[in-house]
Amino acid sequence: MNMKVIFGGIALLVLLLVVAGCTQSATQQATPAPTAATTMEIPVTTSAATAVPTTFVPATPGPTETLPSAQSVDVQVASNGESINPQVILTFRGGKGMNVIPEIDITLTRSDGTVESDKMVQPLYVGKTVSLAGSTGNNDRAEVWVYTTQGDKVKIIDEYVPFRSYN
């Protein structure tokens, strides 16, 4: 009985080797010798270069500033991730300066180069949103500016807004 199992195992291994193609011969097939080709002279015509359309890439986000602690606010910029109606949403999250900051501006530069702006004015409350039309590209650039009580315009956010985040 042991001999039947051993011979059966060996036969199975040989069958698997044949099916897997591991028994091919190592000889290489000869390549045909190159033949002499006749050359024909083709007239060359020059044409004007055609313009290649390029895609617009918004400028690289720049530095941001921090507000004084008495006027600090927290805002969030995110995409809704819907491909049918992509929106970039600015959400006010509160902060010490929520009652003294007069205005928050958002500027969105979409991946096609279109610039859209909107503002959020007093009364500011947690959860207040501003929505701008976005794109399905991953390089929509959002800039958020806050006006201080002294009238200074301070950039607090300058970043690319991903269309979707897979985390």
PDB file of C-alpha atoms in Angstrom:
ATOM      1  CA  MET A   1       0.000   0.000   0.000  1.00  0.00           C
ATOM      2  CA  ASN A   2       2.845   2.439   0.778  1.00  0.00           C
ATOM      3  CA  MET A   3       4.322   1.840  -2.668  1.00  0.00           C
ATOM      4  CA  LYS A   4       1.003   2.820  -4.313  1.00  0.00           C
ATOM      5  CA  VAL A   5       0.951   6.116  -2.366  1.00  0.00           C
ATOM      6  CA  ILE A   6       4.575   6.927  -3.222  1.00  0.00           C
ATOM      7  CA  PHE A   7       4.152   6.124  -6.956  1.00  0.00           C
ATOM      8  CA  GLY A   8       0.859   8.014  -7.009  1.00  0.00           C
ATOM      9  CA  GLY A   9       2.519  11.064  -5.418  1.00  0.00           C
ATOM     10  CA  ILE A  10       5.393  10.966  -7.908  1.00  0.00           C
ATOM     11  CA  ALA A  11       2.966  10.619 -10.822  1.00  0.00           C
ATOM     12  CA  LEU A  12       0.986  13.592  -9.519  1.00  0.00           C
ATOM     13  CA  LEU A  13       4.164  15.731  -9.268  1.00  0.00           C
ATOM     14  CA  VAL A  14       5.196  14.803 -12.833  1.00  0.00           C
ATOM     15  CA  LEU A  15       1.700  15.647 -14.074  1.00  0.00           C
ATOM     16  CA  LEU A  16       1.831  19.050 -12.325  1.00  0.00           C
ATOM     17  CA  LEU A  17       5.255  19.769 -13.871  1.00  0.00           C
ATOM     18  CA  VAL A  18       3.952  18.986 -17.346  1.00  0.00           C
ATOM     19  CA  VAL A  19       0.820  21.092 -16.879  1.00  0.00           C
ATOM     20  CA  ALA A  20       2.823  24.025 -15.461  1.00  0.00           C
ATOM     21  CA  GLY A  21       5.112  24.014 -18.497  1.00  0.00           C
ATOM     22  CA  CYS A  22       8.322  23.430 -16.589  1.00  0.00           C
ATOM     23  CA  THR A  23       9.516  20.765 -19.028  1.00  0.00           C
ATOM     24  CA  GLN A  24      10.192  23.070 -21.983  1.00  0.00           C
ATOM     25  CA  SER A  25      13.441  22.608 -23.781  1.00  0.00           C
ATOM     26  CA  ALA A  26      16.043  25.296 -23.224  1.00  0.00           C
ATOM     27  CA  THR A  27      16.896  25.705 -26.915  1.00  0.00           C
ATOM     28  CA  GLN A  28      16.366  29.108 -28.371  1.00  0.00           C
ATOM     29  CA  GLN A  29      14.682  29.589 -31.665  1.00  0.00           C
ATOM     30  CA  ALA A  30      16.837  31.077 -34.355  1.00  0.00           C
ATOM     31  CA  THR A  31      15.959  34.563 -35.491  1.00  0.00           C
ATOM     32  CA  PRO A  32      15.697  35.115 -39.207  1.00  0.00           C
ATOM     33  CA  ALA A  33      18.647  36.806 -40.847  1.00  0.00           C
ATOM     34  CA  PRO A  34      18.086  40.447 -41.771  1.00  0.00           C
ATOM     35  CA  THR A  35      17.493  41.092 -45.426  1.00  0.00           C
ATOM     36  CA  ALA A  36      18.679  44.033 -47.389  1.00  0.00           C
ATOM     37  CA  ALA A  37      15.950  46.595 -47.596  1.00  0.00           C
ATOM     38  CA  THR A  38      15.523  49.121 -50.321  1.00  0.00           C
ATOM     39  CA  THR A  39      15.312  52.673 -49.136  1.00  0.00           C
ATOM     40  CA  MET A  40      12.911  55.215 -50.469  1.00  0.00           C
ATOM     41  CA  GLU A  41      13.377  58.914 -50.042  1.00  0.00           C
ATOM     42  CA  ILE A  42      10.331  60.538 -48.513  1.00  0.00           C
ATOM     43  CA  PRO A  43       9.970  64.280 -48.956  1.00  0.00           C
ATOM     44  CA  VAL A  44       9.890  66.081 -45.635  1.00  0.00           C
ATOM     45  CA  THR A  45       7.434  68.905 -45.182  1.00  0.00           C
ATOM     46  CA  THR A  46       7.556  71.303 -42.301  1.00  0.00           C
ATOM     47  CA  SER A  47       4.446  72.467 -40.566  1.00  0.00           C
ATOM     48  CA  ALA A  48       3.749  74.982 -37.844  1.00  0.00           C
ATOM     49  CA  ALA A  49       3.773  73.673 -34.306  1.00  0.00           C
ATOM     50  CA  THR A  50       0.357  73.189 -32.821  1.00  0.00           C
ATOM     51  CA  ALA A  51      -0.440  74.366 -29.338  1.00  0.00           C
ATOM     52  CA  VAL A  52      -0.943  71.626 -26.789  1.00  0.00           C
ATOM     53  CA  PRO A  53      -3.701  72.397 -24.294  1.00  0.00           C
ATOM     54  CA  THR A  54      -2.453  72.486 -20.744  1.00  0.00           C
ATOM     55  CA  THR A  55      -4.322  72.131 -17.517  1.00  0.00           C
ATOM     56  CA  PHE A  56      -4.294  74.963 -15.031  1.00  0.00           C
ATOM     57  CA  VAL A  57      -2.557  74.260 -11.757  1.00  0.00           C
ATOM     58  CA  PRO A  58      -3.245  76.769  -8.988  1.00  0.00           C
ATOM     59  CA  ALA A  59      -0.236  78.368  -7.349  1.00  0.00           C
ATOM     60  CA  THR A  60       1.374  76.603  -4.459  1.00  0.00           C
ATOM     61  CA  PRO A  61      -0.239  77.513  -1.128  1.00  0.00           C
ATOM     62  CA  GLY A  62       1.716  80.175   0.713  1.00  0.00           C
ATOM     63  CA  PRO A  63       2.393  80.947   4.348  1.00  0.00           C
ATOM     64  CA  THR A  64      -0.378  81.652   6.817  1.00  0.00           C
ATOM     65  CA  GLU A  65      -0.511  83.786   9.939  1.00  0.00           C
ATOM     66  CA  THR A  66      -1.945  83.206  13.374  1.00  0.00           C
ATOM     67  CA  LEU A  67      -4.412  85.536  14.995  1.00  0.00           C
ATOM     68  CA  PRO A  68      -3.873  86.965  18.487  1.00  0.00           C
ATOM     69  CA  SER A  69      -5.282  84.579  21.086  1.00  0.00           C
ATOM     70  CA  ALA A  70      -8.107  86.974  22.016  1.00  0.00           C
ATOM     71  CA  GLN A  71      -9.279  87.009  18.371  1.00  0.00           C
ATOM     72  CA  SER A  72      -8.517  83.401  17.393  1.00  0.00           C
ATOM     73  CA  VAL A  73     -11.150  81.488  15.458  1.00  0.00           C
ATOM     74  CA  ASP A  74     -11.309  77.963  14.101  1.00  0.00           C
ATOM     75  CA  VAL A  75     -12.600  77.217  10.609  1.00  0.00           C
ATOM     76  CA  GLN A  76     -12.655  74.016   8.599  1.00  0.00           C
ATOM     77  CA  VAL A  77     -12.479  73.710   4.811  1.00  0.00           C
ATOM     78  CA  ALA A  78     -13.523  70.422   3.227  1.00  0.00           C
ATOM     79  CA  SER A  79     -15.088  68.999   0.083  1.00  0.00           C
ATOM     80  CA  ASN A  80     -18.418  67.209   0.131  1.00  0.00           C
ATOM     81  CA  GLY A  81     -16.980  64.430  -2.071  1.00  0.00           C
ATOM     82  CA  GLU A  82     -19.995  64.256  -4.383  1.00  0.00           C
ATOM     83  CA  SER A  83     -19.023  63.905  -8.026  1.00  0.00           C
ATOM     84  CA  ILE A  84     -22.426  65.050  -9.292  1.00  0.00           C
ATOM     85  CA  ASN A  85     -22.380  68.361  -7.398  1.00  0.00           C
ATOM     86  CA  PRO A  86     -18.894  68.969  -5.931  1.00  0.00           C
ATOM     87  CA  GLN A  87     -18.864  71.660  -3.247  1.00  0.00           C
ATOM     88  CA  VAL A  88     -16.133  73.100  -1.047  1.00  0.00           C
ATOM     89  CA  ILE A  89     -17.615  73.944   2.335  1.00  0.00           C
ATOM     90  CA  LEU A  90     -16.207  76.407   4.868  1.00  0.00           C
ATOM     91  CA  THR A  91     -17.506  75.629   8.363  1.00  0.00           C
ATOM     92  CA  PHE A  92     -17.069  77.969  11.318  1.00  0.00           C
ATOM     93  CA  ARG A  93     -16.016  76.018  14.430  1.00  0.00           C
ATOM     94  CA  GLY A  94     -15.905  78.790  17.035  1.00  0.00           C
ATOM     95  CA  GLY A  95     -13.066  80.334  18.998  1.00  0.00           C
ATOM     96  CA  LYS A  96     -12.379  83.232  21.355  1.00  0.00           C
ATOM     97  CA  GLY A  97     -12.805  85.804  18.604  1.00  0.00           C
ATOM     98  CA  MET A  98     -16.183  84.598  17.424  1.00  0.00           C
ATOM     99  CA  ASN A  99     -17.948  87.711  18.748  1.00  0.00           C
ATOM    100  CA  VAL A 100     -15.306  90.255  17.723  1.00  0.00           C
ATOM    101  CA  ILE A 101     -14.253  89.096  14.228  1.00  0.00           C
ATOM    102  CA  PRO A 102     -16.380  91.113  11.783  1.00  0.00           C
ATOM    103  CA  GLU A 103     -15.886  89.054   8.620  1.00  0.00           C
ATOM    104  CA  ILE A 104     -14.293  85.895   7.204  1.00  0.00           C
ATOM    105  CA  ASP A 105     -13.564  85.687   3.459  1.00  0.00           C
ATOM    106  CA  ILE A 106     -12.963  82.534   1.439  1.00  0.00           C
ATOM    107  CA  THR A 107     -11.429  82.455  -2.036  1.00  0.00           C
ATOM    108  CA  LEU A 108     -11.556  79.192  -3.969  1.00  0.00           C
ATOM    109  CA  THR A 109      -9.378  78.664  -7.035  1.00  0.00           C
ATOM    110  CA  ARG A 110     -10.674  75.582  -8.832  1.00  0.00           C
ATOM    111  CA  SER A 111      -8.432  73.252 -10.800  1.00  0.00           C
ATOM    112  CA  ASP A 112      -9.691  74.767 -14.095  1.00  0.00           C
ATOM    113  CA  GLY A 113      -8.550  78.259 -13.046  1.00  0.00           C
ATOM    114  CA  THR A 114     -11.944  79.675 -12.087  1.00  0.00           C
ATOM    115  CA  VAL A 115     -11.813  81.844  -8.972  1.00  0.00           C
ATOM    116  CA  GLU A 116     -14.860  82.151  -6.726  1.00  0.00           C
ATOM    117  CA  SER A 117     -15.189  84.130  -3.491  1.00  0.00           C
ATOM    118  CA  ASP A 118     -17.699  84.452  -0.696  1.00  0.00           C
ATOM    119  CA  LYS A 119     -17.801  85.810   2.852  1.00  0.00           C
ATOM    120  CA  MET A 120     -19.169  84.962   6.249  1.00  0.00           C
ATOM    121  CA  VAL A 121     -20.257  87.926   8.372  1.00  0.00           C
ATOM    122  CA  GLN A 122     -21.591  88.471  11.880  1.00  0.00           C
ATOM    123  CA  PRO A 123     -23.423  86.903  13.605  1.00  0.00           C
ATOM    124  CA  LEU A 124     -20.922  84.032  13.648  1.00  0.00           C
ATOM    125  CA  TYR A 125     -21.985  80.832  15.373  1.00  0.00           C
ATOM    126  CA  VAL A 126     -20.611  77.315  15.578  1.00  0.00           C
ATOM    127  CA  GLY A 127     -21.707  75.320  12.549  1.00  0.00           C
ATOM    128  CA  LYS A 128     -22.279  78.275  10.209  1.00  0.00           C
ATOM    129  CA  THR A 129     -21.272  77.293   6.669  1.00  0.00           C
ATOM    130  CA  VAL A 130     -20.488  78.840   3.299  1.00  0.00           C
ATOM    131  CA  SER A 131     -20.527  76.601   0.249  1.00  0.00           C
ATOM    132  CA  LEU A 132     -18.738  77.236  -3.048  1.00  0.00           C
ATOM    133  CA  ALA A 133     -18.841  75.167  -6.239  1.00  0.00           C
ATOM    134  CA  GLY A 134     -15.755  72.950  -6.386  1.00  0.00           C
ATOM    135  CA  SER A 135     -14.358  70.490  -8.896  1.00  0.00           C
ATOM    136  CA  THR A 136     -13.601  66.787  -8.899  1.00  0.00           C
ATOM    137  CA  GLY A 137      -9.869  67.488  -9.164  1.00  0.00           C
ATOM    138  CA  ASN A 138      -7.631  67.229  -6.136  1.00  0.00           C
ATOM    139  CA  ASN A 139      -6.094  70.657  -6.515  1.00  0.00           C
ATOM    140  CA  ASP A 140      -8.808  73.129  -5.601  1.00  0.00           C
ATOM    141  CA  ARG A 141      -7.049  75.778  -3.545  1.00  0.00           C
ATOM    142  CA  ALA A 142      -8.847  77.423  -0.630  1.00  0.00           C
ATOM    143  CA  GLU A 143      -7.674  80.641   0.996  1.00  0.00           C
ATOM    144  CA  VAL A 144      -9.417  81.864   4.152  1.00  0.00           C
ATOM    145  CA  TRP A 145      -8.910  85.464   5.272  1.00  0.00           C
ATOM    146  CA  VAL A 146     -10.081  86.921   8.596  1.00  0.00           C
ATOM    147  CA  TYR A 147     -10.564  90.627   9.279  1.00  0.00           C
ATOM    148  CA  THR A 148      -9.375  91.587  12.749  1.00  0.00           C
ATOM    149  CA  THR A 149     -10.927  94.248  14.949  1.00  0.00           C
ATOM    150  CA  GLN A 150      -8.147  96.631  13.827  1.00  0.00           C
ATOM    151  CA  GLY A 151      -9.178  96.120  10.187  1.00  0.00           C
ATOM    152  CA  ASP A 152      -6.182  93.957   9.242  1.00  0.00           C
ATOM    153  CA  LYS A 153      -6.726  91.117   6.780  1.00  0.00           C
ATOM    154  CA  VAL A 154      -5.000  87.940   8.009  1.00  0.00           C
ATOM    155  CA  LYS A 155      -4.697  84.717   5.985  1.00  0.00           C
ATOM    156  CA  ILE A 156      -5.353  81.783   8.320  1.00  0.00           C
ATOM    157  CA  ILE A 157      -5.789  78.954   5.776  1.00  0.00           C
ATOM    158  CA  ASP A 158      -4.143  78.427   2.387  1.00  0.00           C
ATOM    159  CA  GLU A 159      -4.304  74.816   1.276  1.00  0.00           C
ATOM    160  CA  TYR A 160      -5.392  72.384  -1.401  1.00  0.00           C
ATOM    161  CA  VAL A 161      -8.774  70.818  -0.705  1.00  0.00           C
ATOM    162  CA  PRO A 162      -8.883  67.161  -1.778  1.00  0.00           C
ATOM    163  CA  PHE A 163     -12.029  66.105  -3.588  1.00  0.00           C
ATOM    164  CA  ARG A 164     -12.214  62.923  -1.524  1.00  0.00           C
ATOM    165  CA  SER A 165     -10.049  61.648   1.266  1.00  0.00           C
ATOM    166  CA  TYR A 166      -9.712  57.911   1.702  1.00  0.00           C
ATOM    167  CA  ASN A 167      -8.626  57.510   5.281  1.00  0.00           C
TER     168      ASN A 167
END
